[in-house]
Amino acid sequence: MRIRKAVIPAAGLGVRFLPATKALPKEMIPIVDTPTIQYIIQEAVDSGIEDILIITGRDKKPIEDHFDKSVALEEHLKEKGKTGELEMLHRISDMAQIFYVRQQEPRGLGHAVYCARRFVGDEPFAVLLGDDIVRSEVPCLKQLMDLYDEVQATVIGVQEVPPADVSKYGILDAEPVRENVYRVRDLVEKPAPEEAPSRLAIMGRYIIEPAVFDILARTKPGAGGEIQLTDALRELAGPGEMYGLVFQGRRYDVGDKLGYLKATVEFALARPDLAGQFRSYLETLVRERRGS
Ligand code: G1P
């Protein structure tokens, strides 16, 4: 079955990014000049997704406004003859068919995904987490979709992490099938390094079979007292087939301050309008700091 729908959980409180997130949804924090959630939507659209559901919560209205039309701003730009900016606004509001539903309480990622049940119905669907941004030749989600086409079973995007980092992620217990493809035996959410079954860490991209909803409906709170998607996927992996794909591309954890800074620098260096000046600024800065 073709993957047509994507779910983007965006109801988190953004505690790791206070004070910026006190009045601004963390998904709206820009990398260079573009909110992080716009990169995620672009990846879904570039992968061929048609309908997108964003799971929001209280105080997330700026996300809806961002993907909506802004009549007053458009009029202003039209009057001033700023056609480039006007076209940019149109591209944003026309990106995809976006739907919204609210998660009423912060009860965890599993619960957030469960809020998508009616939107998804009875077909396999994609989940993209907003803290993970991937720069790659083939969009990350498209890589997962291509494997799904072949295996017709749940596919989870992973990358290897150093042993010291396994406790930040969901980790796969899996056996290799071929280069970069693993068959999943089990999953564990944020294990202690000595208990981790591998270093294959879940990186915020999933194609999931709809049977997960019946499981999520009865999943009890797990790590951190939250209803974990990883726990529901464990149960789904039990009787059925599930795969891990080591996707190609550079992934940034933009929910982490250092990851965010790295993304900002590298995205700016990849921008033709900024790269030249920004690179020489960085080089001068490094020379100054070294005292030469
Ligand atoms: C979530 C998932 C975890 C995954 C991670 C990727 O955790 O629960 O399995 O590895 O996203 O970013 P969170 O970072 O929301 O705590």
Tab-separated table of C-alpha atoms and ligand atoms in Angstrom:
chain	number	residue	atom	x	y	z
A	1	MET	CA	0.000	0.000	0.000
A	2	ARG	CA	1.243	3.493	-0.823
A	3	ILE	CA	2.067	5.822	2.078
A	4	ARG	CA	-0.082	8.946	1.709
A	5	LYS	CA	-0.371	10.313	5.222
A	6	ALA	CA	2.151	11.692	7.685
A	7	VAL	CA	1.809	12.571	11.338
A	8	ILE	CA	4.007	15.193	12.997
A	9	PRO	CA	3.770	15.317	16.798
A	10	ALA	CA	4.289	18.925	17.892
A	11	ALA	CA	2.594	19.116	21.271
A	12	GLY	CA	5.736	19.005	23.434
A	13	LEU	CA	6.354	21.790	25.910
A	14	GLY	CA	9.896	22.528	24.732
A	15	VAL	CA	11.400	22.478	28.210
A	16	ARG	CA	14.913	21.872	26.811
A	17	PHE	CA	14.755	25.209	25.017
A	18	LEU	CA	13.502	27.561	27.714
A	19	PRO	CA	13.289	30.527	27.876
A	20	ALA	CA	12.800	30.759	24.064
A	21	THR	CA	9.872	28.333	24.253
A	22	LYS	CA	7.996	30.111	27.012
A	23	ALA	CA	5.817	31.946	24.486
A	24	LEU	CA	7.023	30.421	21.196
A	25	PRO	CA	6.388	26.796	20.123
A	26	LYS	CA	9.754	25.065	19.827
A	27	GLU	CA	8.780	23.980	16.294
A	28	MET	CA	8.780	27.667	15.277
A	29	ILE	CA	12.375	28.343	16.330
A	30	PRO	CA	14.167	29.111	13.062
A	31	ILE	CA	17.291	27.596	11.604
A	32	VAL	CA	18.708	30.582	9.689
A	33	ASP	CA	15.291	31.994	8.670
A	34	THR	CA	13.021	28.967	8.450
A	35	PRO	CA	11.097	27.388	11.350
A	36	THR	CA	12.259	23.844	12.100
A	37	ILE	CA	8.800	22.393	11.384
A	38	GLN	CA	8.914	23.772	7.836
A	39	TYR	CA	11.966	21.605	7.095
A	40	ILE	CA	10.010	18.595	8.366
A	41	ILE	CA	6.953	19.377	6.217
A	42	GLN	CA	9.225	19.920	3.213
A	43	GLU	CA	10.777	16.486	3.728
A	44	ALA	CA	7.318	14.878	3.878
A	45	VAL	CA	6.164	16.711	0.732
A	46	ASP	CA	9.400	15.890	-1.131
A	47	SER	CA	8.822	12.234	-0.213
A	48	GLY	CA	5.384	12.276	-1.887
A	49	ILE	CA	3.156	12.610	1.188
A	50	GLU	CA	-0.250	14.140	0.395
A	51	ASP	CA	-1.925	14.767	3.769
A	52	ILE	CA	-0.184	15.868	6.948
A	53	LEU	CA	-1.576	15.875	10.465
A	54	ILE	CA	0.185	18.024	13.052
A	55	ILE	CA	-0.543	17.054	16.642
A	56	THR	CA	-0.575	20.339	18.516
A	57	GLY	CA	-1.458	21.473	22.004
A	58	ARG	CA	-2.243	24.627	23.905
A	59	ASP	CA	-0.140	27.654	22.835
A	60	LYS	CA	0.744	26.156	19.431
A	61	LYS	CA	-1.310	28.587	17.329
A	62	PRO	CA	1.746	30.163	15.628
A	63	ILE	CA	2.279	26.825	13.827
A	64	GLU	CA	-1.194	27.016	12.257
A	65	ASP	CA	-0.693	30.672	11.399
A	66	HIS	CA	2.611	29.924	9.729
A	67	PHE	CA	1.091	27.492	7.215
A	68	ASP	CA	-2.022	29.614	6.672
A	69	LYS	CA	-2.458	32.589	4.350
A	70	SER	CA	-1.554	35.988	5.792
A	71	VAL	CA	-3.803	38.385	3.873
A	72	ALA	CA	-2.524	41.589	5.498
A	73	LEU	CA	1.127	40.693	4.948
A	74	GLU	CA	0.451	39.648	1.351
A	75	GLU	CA	-1.333	42.956	0.618
A	76	HIS	CA	1.592	44.859	2.093
A	77	LEU	CA	4.161	42.970	0.002
A	78	LYS	CA	2.026	43.420	-3.128
A	79	GLU	CA	1.847	47.195	-2.558
A	80	LYS	CA	5.615	47.390	-2.078
A	81	GLY	CA	6.239	45.269	-5.186
A	82	LYS	CA	8.133	42.636	-3.201
A	83	THR	CA	7.266	39.748	-5.509
A	84	GLY	CA	10.041	37.397	-4.314
A	85	GLU	CA	8.819	37.494	-0.730
A	86	LEU	CA	5.205	37.191	-1.893
A	87	GLU	CA	5.998	34.042	-3.857
A	88	MET	CA	7.784	32.627	-0.818
A	89	LEU	CA	4.647	33.129	1.310
A	90	HIS	CA	2.496	31.426	-1.332
A	91	ARG	CA	4.873	28.473	-1.468
A	92	ILE	CA	4.558	28.038	2.308
A	93	SER	CA	0.758	28.193	2.451
A	94	ASP	CA	0.461	25.863	-0.564
A	95	MET	CA	2.999	23.282	0.643
A	96	ALA	CA	0.571	20.527	1.564
A	97	GLN	CA	-2.879	19.772	2.882
A	98	ILE	CA	-2.283	20.212	6.612
A	99	PHE	CA	-4.694	19.122	9.332
A	100	TYR	CA	-4.457	19.746	13.062
A	101	VAL	CA	-5.618	17.948	16.157
A	102	ARG	CA	-4.864	18.771	19.763
A	103	GLN	CA	-3.325	16.455	22.295
A	104	GLN	CA	-5.084	17.660	25.389
A	105	GLU	CA	-2.552	16.475	27.949
A	106	PRO	CA	1.210	15.864	27.596
A	107	ARG	CA	1.051	12.079	28.096
A	108	GLY	CA	3.921	11.060	25.849
A	109	LEU	CA	4.785	10.389	22.213
A	110	GLY	CA	2.701	7.197	22.066
A	111	HIS	CA	-0.353	9.091	23.223
A	112	ALA	CA	0.330	11.909	20.733
A	113	VAL	CA	0.465	9.408	17.852
A	114	TYR	CA	-2.738	7.783	19.133
A	115	CYS	CA	-4.462	11.162	18.604
A	116	ALA	CA	-3.957	10.545	14.848
A	117	ARG	CA	-6.102	7.383	14.818
A	118	ARG	CA	-9.149	8.846	13.062
A	119	PHE	CA	-7.045	10.792	10.559
A	120	VAL	CA	-4.995	7.741	9.623
A	121	GLY	CA	-7.753	5.134	9.516
A	122	ASP	CA	-6.694	1.725	8.277
A	123	GLU	CA	-3.556	2.416	6.245
A	124	PRO	CA	0.173	2.489	6.964
A	125	PHE	CA	1.398	5.992	7.779
A	126	ALA	CA	4.550	8.006	8.372
A	127	VAL	CA	5.619	9.678	11.608
A	128	LEU	CA	8.240	12.446	11.605
A	129	LEU	CA	9.565	13.885	14.860
A	130	GLY	CA	10.368	17.570	14.772
A	131	ASP	CA	13.553	17.436	16.827
A	132	ASP	CA	15.300	15.431	14.125
A	133	ILE	CA	16.208	17.243	10.932
A	134	VAL	CA	17.986	15.309	8.199
A	135	ARG	CA	19.972	16.691	5.283
A	136	SER	CA	20.281	14.106	2.545
A	137	GLU	CA	20.225	13.662	-1.204
A	138	VAL	CA	17.130	11.436	-1.149
A	139	PRO	CA	14.695	12.724	1.525
A	140	CYS	CA	15.020	10.594	4.655
A	141	LEU	CA	11.335	9.630	4.709
A	142	LYS	CA	11.476	8.632	1.027
A	143	GLN	CA	14.297	6.207	1.881
A	144	LEU	CA	12.012	4.560	4.461
A	145	MET	CA	9.086	4.532	2.006
A	146	ASP	CA	11.204	2.774	-0.621
A	147	LEU	CA	12.042	0.008	1.858
A	148	TYR	CA	8.379	-0.177	2.904
A	149	ASP	CA	7.402	-0.758	-0.753
A	150	GLU	CA	9.611	-3.794	-0.711
A	151	VAL	CA	8.873	-5.307	2.720
A	152	GLN	CA	5.280	-4.113	3.350
A	153	ALA	CA	5.970	-3.941	7.094
A	154	THR	CA	6.786	-1.284	9.690
A	155	VAL	CA	10.113	0.486	8.979
A	156	ILE	CA	12.044	2.555	11.524
A	157	GLY	CA	14.785	5.041	10.578
A	158	VAL	CA	17.963	4.523	12.623
A	159	GLN	CA	21.579	5.594	12.793
A	160	GLU	CA	24.434	4.295	14.919
A	161	VAL	CA	25.323	6.388	17.964
A	162	PRO	CA	28.307	6.200	20.327
A	163	PRO	CA	27.740	3.975	23.410
A	164	ALA	CA	27.570	7.042	25.663
A	165	ASP	CA	24.502	8.288	23.755
A	166	VAL	CA	22.301	5.181	23.716
A	167	SER	CA	20.373	6.303	26.800
A	168	LYS	CA	18.974	9.299	24.855
A	169	TYR	CA	17.162	7.134	22.281
A	170	GLY	CA	14.967	4.175	21.518
A	171	ILE	CA	17.401	1.359	20.645
A	172	LEU	CA	16.880	-1.659	18.359
A	173	ASP	CA	17.644	-5.266	19.092
A	174	ALA	CA	18.029	-6.384	15.491
A	175	GLU	CA	19.787	-8.723	13.070
A	176	PRO	CA	21.272	-7.587	9.751
A	177	VAL	CA	19.395	-8.551	6.579
A	178	ARG	CA	21.679	-6.740	4.140
A	179	GLU	CA	23.724	-3.547	4.164
A	180	ASN	CA	21.854	-0.896	6.188
A	181	VAL	CA	18.725	-3.043	6.658
A	182	TYR	CA	17.936	-4.884	9.895
A	183	ARG	CA	15.116	-7.136	11.015
A	184	VAL	CA	13.884	-5.915	14.409
A	185	ARG	CA	13.548	-8.451	17.209
A	186	ASP	CA	12.846	-5.984	19.990
A	187	LEU	CA	13.148	-2.304	20.939
A	188	VAL	CA	13.964	-0.585	24.195
A	189	GLU	CA	13.357	3.033	25.112
A	190	LYS	CA	16.363	4.903	26.545
A	191	PRO	CA	18.331	1.948	27.968
A	192	ALA	CA	21.337	2.298	30.271
A	193	PRO	CA	24.517	1.841	28.178
A	194	GLU	CA	25.267	-1.575	29.710
A	195	GLU	CA	21.749	-2.799	28.881
A	196	ALA	CA	21.522	-1.529	25.294
A	197	PRO	CA	21.108	-4.385	22.791
A	198	SER	CA	22.884	-2.387	20.026
A	199	ARG	CA	23.920	1.127	19.054
A	200	LEU	CA	21.142	1.441	16.434
A	201	ALA	CA	19.191	4.472	17.638
A	202	ILE	CA	15.705	5.482	16.472
A	203	MET	CA	15.999	8.847	14.728
A	204	GLY	CA	12.479	10.230	14.538
A	205	ARG	CA	11.340	8.689	11.227
A	206	TYR	CA	8.872	5.807	11.055
A	207	ILE	CA	6.483	4.068	8.653
A	208	ILE	CA	3.993	2.261	10.864
A	209	GLU	CA	1.271	-0.306	10.237
A	210	PRO	CA	-2.172	0.841	11.517
A	211	ALA	CA	-2.359	-2.155	13.895
A	212	VAL	CA	-0.282	0.031	16.233
A	213	PHE	CA	-3.429	1.949	17.239
A	214	ASP	CA	-5.083	-1.029	18.968
A	215	ILE	CA	-1.838	-1.532	20.860
A	216	LEU	CA	-1.445	2.154	21.765
A	217	ALA	CA	-4.998	2.178	23.129
A	218	ARG	CA	-3.821	-0.098	25.943
A	219	THR	CA	-0.122	0.818	26.287
A	220	LYS	CA	0.710	1.727	29.872
A	221	PRO	CA	3.092	4.571	30.766
A	222	GLY	CA	6.733	3.483	30.455
A	223	ALA	CA	10.063	5.367	30.570
A	224	GLY	CA	9.633	8.810	32.160
A	225	GLY	CA	6.043	7.954	33.172
A	226	GLU	CA	4.907	8.590	29.576
A	227	ILE	CA	3.058	6.443	27.056
A	228	GLN	CA	5.927	5.492	24.764
A	229	LEU	CA	5.629	4.840	21.031
A	230	THR	CA	8.626	2.513	21.390
A	231	ASP	CA	6.683	0.281	23.812
A	232	ALA	CA	3.783	-0.058	21.359
A	233	LEU	CA	6.227	-0.809	18.515
A	234	ARG	CA	7.755	-3.557	20.677
A	235	GLU	CA	4.445	-5.296	20.829
A	236	LEU	CA	3.883	-4.783	17.100
A	237	ALA	CA	7.315	-6.313	16.367
A	238	GLY	CA	6.513	-9.424	18.445
A	239	PRO	CA	4.291	-11.424	16.096
A	240	GLY	CA	4.938	-9.503	12.881
A	241	GLU	CA	7.812	-8.250	10.773
A	242	MET	CA	9.555	-4.957	11.427
A	243	TYR	CA	12.637	-3.416	9.875
A	244	GLY	CA	15.258	-0.864	10.807
A	245	LEU	CA	16.832	1.194	8.017
A	246	VAL	CA	20.131	3.002	8.519
A	247	PHE	CA	19.248	5.991	6.356
A	248	GLN	CA	21.768	8.065	4.425
A	249	GLY	CA	22.183	11.690	5.432
A	250	ARG	CA	23.288	13.983	8.196
A	251	ARG	CA	20.905	14.198	11.093
A	252	TYR	CA	20.727	17.098	13.544
A	253	ASP	CA	19.081	16.980	16.960
A	254	VAL	CA	17.671	20.499	16.883
A	255	GLY	CA	15.923	19.947	20.219
A	256	ASP	CA	19.362	20.020	21.821
A	257	LYS	CA	21.223	23.323	22.115
A	258	LEU	CA	24.497	22.062	20.655
A	259	GLY	CA	22.695	20.163	17.877
A	260	TYR	CA	20.737	23.312	17.106
A	261	LEU	CA	23.901	25.412	16.856
A	262	LYS	CA	25.538	22.851	14.553
A	263	ALA	CA	22.466	22.838	12.289
A	264	THR	CA	22.401	26.634	12.188
A	265	VAL	CA	26.051	26.891	11.152
A	266	GLU	CA	25.878	24.106	8.560
A	267	PHE	CA	22.582	25.244	7.028
A	268	ALA	CA	23.951	28.791	6.733
A	269	LEU	CA	27.100	27.457	5.059
A	270	ALA	CA	24.897	25.612	2.547
A	271	ARG	CA	22.985	28.761	1.605
A	272	PRO	CA	24.319	30.439	-1.556
A	273	ASP	CA	23.178	33.871	-0.328
A	274	LEU	CA	25.099	33.577	2.952
A	275	ALA	CA	27.868	31.014	2.521
A	276	GLY	CA	30.689	33.289	1.270
A	277	GLN	CA	30.480	35.995	3.923
A	278	PHE	CA	29.572	33.615	6.719
A	279	ARG	CA	32.509	31.324	5.957
A	280	SER	CA	35.011	34.194	6.030
A	281	TYR	CA	33.460	35.452	9.272
A	282	LEU	CA	33.898	31.992	10.844
A	283	GLU	CA	37.471	31.726	9.613
A	284	THR	CA	38.321	35.141	11.071
A	285	LEU	CA	36.653	34.192	14.338
A	286	VAL	CA	38.618	30.950	14.637
A	287	ARG	CA	41.892	32.807	13.875
A	288	GLU	CA	41.116	35.433	16.509
A	289	ARG	CA	40.254	32.811	19.122
A	290	ARG	CA	43.498	30.986	18.410
A	291	GLY	CA	45.248	34.302	18.921
A	292	SER	CA	46.978	34.288	15.540
B	1	G1P	C1	11.772	10.097	21.047
B	1	G1P	C2	11.550	8.588	21.005
B	1	G1P	C3	12.904	7.860	20.944
B	1	G1P	C4	13.695	8.368	19.755
B	1	G1P	C5	13.848	9.904	19.818
B	1	G1P	C6	14.494	10.428	18.555
B	1	G1P	O1	12.368	10.430	22.270
B	1	G1P	O2	10.822	8.185	22.154
B	1	G1P	O3	12.677	6.476	20.811
B	1	G1P	O4	14.961	7.748	19.724
B	1	G1P	O5	12.571	10.545	19.960
B	1	G1P	O6	14.691	11.806	18.599
B	1	G1P	P1	12.450	11.965	22.816
B	1	G1P	O7	13.662	12.559	22.178
B	1	G1P	O8	11.178	12.627	22.396
B	1	G1P	O9	12.585	11.833	24.290
